[in-house]
PDB file of C-alpha atoms in Angstrom:
ATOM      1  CA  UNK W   1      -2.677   0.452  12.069  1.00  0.00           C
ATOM      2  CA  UNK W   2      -5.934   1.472  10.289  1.00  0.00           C
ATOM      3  CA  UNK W   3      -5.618   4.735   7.542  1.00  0.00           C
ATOM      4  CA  UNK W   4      -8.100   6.432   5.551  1.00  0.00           C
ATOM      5  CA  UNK W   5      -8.223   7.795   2.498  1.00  0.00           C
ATOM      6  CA  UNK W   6     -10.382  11.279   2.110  1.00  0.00           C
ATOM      7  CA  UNK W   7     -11.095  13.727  -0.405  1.00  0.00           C
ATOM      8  CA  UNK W   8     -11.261  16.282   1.579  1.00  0.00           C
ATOM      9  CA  UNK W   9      -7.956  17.979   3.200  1.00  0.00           C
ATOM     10  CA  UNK W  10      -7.370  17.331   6.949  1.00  0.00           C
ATOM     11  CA  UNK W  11      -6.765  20.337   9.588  1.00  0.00           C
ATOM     12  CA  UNK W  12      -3.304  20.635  10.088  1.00  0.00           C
ATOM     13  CA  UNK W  13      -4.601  19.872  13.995  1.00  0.00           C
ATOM     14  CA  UNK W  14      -5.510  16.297  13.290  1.00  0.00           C
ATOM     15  CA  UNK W  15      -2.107  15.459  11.695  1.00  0.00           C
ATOM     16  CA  UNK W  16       1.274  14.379  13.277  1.00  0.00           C
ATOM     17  CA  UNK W  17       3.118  12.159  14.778  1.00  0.00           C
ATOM     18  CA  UNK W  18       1.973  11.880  18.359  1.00  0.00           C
ATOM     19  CA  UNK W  19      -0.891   9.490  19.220  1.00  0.00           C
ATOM     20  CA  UNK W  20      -4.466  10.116  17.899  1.00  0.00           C
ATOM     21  CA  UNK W  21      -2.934  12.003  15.272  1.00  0.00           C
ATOM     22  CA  UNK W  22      -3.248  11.205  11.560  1.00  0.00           C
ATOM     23  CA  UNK W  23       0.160  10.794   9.655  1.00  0.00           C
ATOM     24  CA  UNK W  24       0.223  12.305   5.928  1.00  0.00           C
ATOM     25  CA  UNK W  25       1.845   9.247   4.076  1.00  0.00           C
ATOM     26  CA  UNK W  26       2.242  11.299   0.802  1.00  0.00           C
ATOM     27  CA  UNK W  27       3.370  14.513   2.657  1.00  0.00           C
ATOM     28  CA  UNK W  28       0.673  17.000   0.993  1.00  0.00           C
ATOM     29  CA  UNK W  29       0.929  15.356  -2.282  1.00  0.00           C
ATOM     30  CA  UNK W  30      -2.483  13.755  -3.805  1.00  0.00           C
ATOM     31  CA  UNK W  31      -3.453  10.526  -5.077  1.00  0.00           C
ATOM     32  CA  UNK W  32      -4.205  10.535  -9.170  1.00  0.00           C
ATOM     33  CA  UNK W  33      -6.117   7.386  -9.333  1.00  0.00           C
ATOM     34  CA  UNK W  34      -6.669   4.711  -6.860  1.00  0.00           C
ATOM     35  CA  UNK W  35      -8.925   1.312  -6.861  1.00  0.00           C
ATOM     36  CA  UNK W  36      -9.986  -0.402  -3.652  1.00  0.00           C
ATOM     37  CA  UNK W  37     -11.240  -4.130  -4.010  1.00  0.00           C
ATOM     38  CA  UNK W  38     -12.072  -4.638  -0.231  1.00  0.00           C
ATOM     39  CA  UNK W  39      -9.791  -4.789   3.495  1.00  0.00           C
ATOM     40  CA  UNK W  40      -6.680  -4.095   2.788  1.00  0.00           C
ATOM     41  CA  UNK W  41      -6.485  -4.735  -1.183  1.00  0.00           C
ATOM     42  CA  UNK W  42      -6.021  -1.463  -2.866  1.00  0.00           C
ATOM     43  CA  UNK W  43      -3.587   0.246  -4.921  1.00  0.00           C
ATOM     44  CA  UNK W  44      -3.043   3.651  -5.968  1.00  0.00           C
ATOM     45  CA  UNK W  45      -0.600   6.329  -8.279  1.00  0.00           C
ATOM     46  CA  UNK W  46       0.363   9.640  -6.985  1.00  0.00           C
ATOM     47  CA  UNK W  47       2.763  12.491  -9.055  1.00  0.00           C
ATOM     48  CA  UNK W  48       5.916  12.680  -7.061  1.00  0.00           C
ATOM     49  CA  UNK W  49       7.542  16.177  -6.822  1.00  0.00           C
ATOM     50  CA  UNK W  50       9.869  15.551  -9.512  1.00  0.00           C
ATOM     51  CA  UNK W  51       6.887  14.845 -11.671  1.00  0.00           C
ATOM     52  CA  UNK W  52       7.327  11.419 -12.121  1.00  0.00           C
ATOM     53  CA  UNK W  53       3.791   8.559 -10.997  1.00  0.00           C
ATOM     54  CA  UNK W  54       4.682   6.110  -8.466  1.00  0.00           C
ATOM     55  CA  UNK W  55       2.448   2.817  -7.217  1.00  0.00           C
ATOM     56  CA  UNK W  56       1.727   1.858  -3.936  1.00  0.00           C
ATOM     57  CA  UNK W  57      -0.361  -1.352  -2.989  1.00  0.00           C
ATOM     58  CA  UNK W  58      -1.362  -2.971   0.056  1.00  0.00           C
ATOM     59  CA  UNK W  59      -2.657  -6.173  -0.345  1.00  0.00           C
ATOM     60  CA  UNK W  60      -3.115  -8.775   2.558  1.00  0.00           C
ATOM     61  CA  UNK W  61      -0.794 -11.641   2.687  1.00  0.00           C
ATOM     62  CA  UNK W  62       1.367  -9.952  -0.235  1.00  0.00           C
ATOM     63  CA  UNK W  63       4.407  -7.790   0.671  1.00  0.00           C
ATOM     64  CA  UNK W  64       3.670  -4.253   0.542  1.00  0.00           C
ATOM     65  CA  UNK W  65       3.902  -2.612  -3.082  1.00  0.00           C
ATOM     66  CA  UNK W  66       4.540  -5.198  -4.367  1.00  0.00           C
ATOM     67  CA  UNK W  67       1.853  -5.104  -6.753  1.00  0.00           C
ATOM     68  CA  UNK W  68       2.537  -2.502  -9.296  1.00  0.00           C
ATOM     69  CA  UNK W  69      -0.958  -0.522 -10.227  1.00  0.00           C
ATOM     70  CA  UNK W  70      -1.344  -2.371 -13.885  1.00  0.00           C
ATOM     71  CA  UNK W  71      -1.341  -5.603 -11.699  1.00  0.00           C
ATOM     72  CA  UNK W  72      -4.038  -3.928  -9.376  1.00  0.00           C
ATOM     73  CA  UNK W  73      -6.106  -2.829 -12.432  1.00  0.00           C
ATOM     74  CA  UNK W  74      -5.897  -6.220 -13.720  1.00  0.00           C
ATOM     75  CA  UNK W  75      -7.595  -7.628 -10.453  1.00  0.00           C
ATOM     76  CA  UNK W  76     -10.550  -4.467 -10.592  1.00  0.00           C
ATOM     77  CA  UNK W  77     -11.127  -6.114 -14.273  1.00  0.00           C
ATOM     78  CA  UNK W  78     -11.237  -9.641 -13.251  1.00  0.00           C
ATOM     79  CA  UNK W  79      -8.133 -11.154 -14.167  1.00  0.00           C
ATOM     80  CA  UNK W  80      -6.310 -13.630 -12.001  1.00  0.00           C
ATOM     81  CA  UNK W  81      -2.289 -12.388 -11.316  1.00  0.00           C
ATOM     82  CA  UNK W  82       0.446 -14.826  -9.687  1.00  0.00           C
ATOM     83  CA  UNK W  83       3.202 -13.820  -7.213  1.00  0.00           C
ATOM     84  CA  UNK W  84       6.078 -15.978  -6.485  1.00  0.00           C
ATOM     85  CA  UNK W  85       6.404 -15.619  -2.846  1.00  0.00           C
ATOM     86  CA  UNK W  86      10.022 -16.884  -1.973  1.00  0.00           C
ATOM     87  CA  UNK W  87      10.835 -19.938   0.327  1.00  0.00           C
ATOM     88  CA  UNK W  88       9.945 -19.431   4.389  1.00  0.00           C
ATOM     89  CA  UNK W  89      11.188 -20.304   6.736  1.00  0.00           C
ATOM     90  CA  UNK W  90      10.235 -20.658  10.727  1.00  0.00           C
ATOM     91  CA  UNK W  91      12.400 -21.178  13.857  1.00  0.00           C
ATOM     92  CA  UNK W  92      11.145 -23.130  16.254  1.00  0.00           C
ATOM     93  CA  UNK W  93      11.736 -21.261  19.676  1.00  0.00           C
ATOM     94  CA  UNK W  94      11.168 -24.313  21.572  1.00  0.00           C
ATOM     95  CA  UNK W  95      13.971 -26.387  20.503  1.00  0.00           C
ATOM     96  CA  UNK W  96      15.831 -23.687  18.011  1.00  0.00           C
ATOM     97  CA  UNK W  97      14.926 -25.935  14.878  1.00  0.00           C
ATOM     98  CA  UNK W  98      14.128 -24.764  11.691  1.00  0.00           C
TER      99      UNK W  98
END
């Protein structure tokens, strides 16, 4: 699914959970900082409502927040991070080998 990210706030018209309608990821909370490096590689910190930041990240081919925002201001500067990414497996459907 596609998202975007606004500074402006949505009418409550545009938002729910039938189709065409936006979905509020953060549930009326905002976003503190964010960085976006290009399609889907970005990262961002909100305030939860017990006060405390959180991360989330999206970044293609890596699972989802799995990239704590440090790592994603680390990219935005330049550096090179690594991920382990653990073993895969795939199961053939054809002959049920794996």
């Amino acid at each position: 699914t596609d998202s975007i990210f606004t500074t402006d706030k949505l009418d409550d018209s545009l938002l729910g959970k039938g189709l065409g309608l936006m979905k509020d990821e953060l549930n009326g909370l905002t976003i503190d900082k964010a960085y976006f490096l290009g399609a889907k590689q970005y990262g961002y910190t909100f305030t939860n409502p017990r006060g405390y930041t959180e991360d989330r990240s999206v970044w293609a081919g890596v699972e989802r927040n799995s990239l704590s925002f440090k790592d994603i201001t680390r990219l935005f500067k330049g550096s090179t991070i690594s991920k382990v990414k653990p073993n895969v497996f795939f199961k053939s459907m054809k002959d049920l080998s794996i």
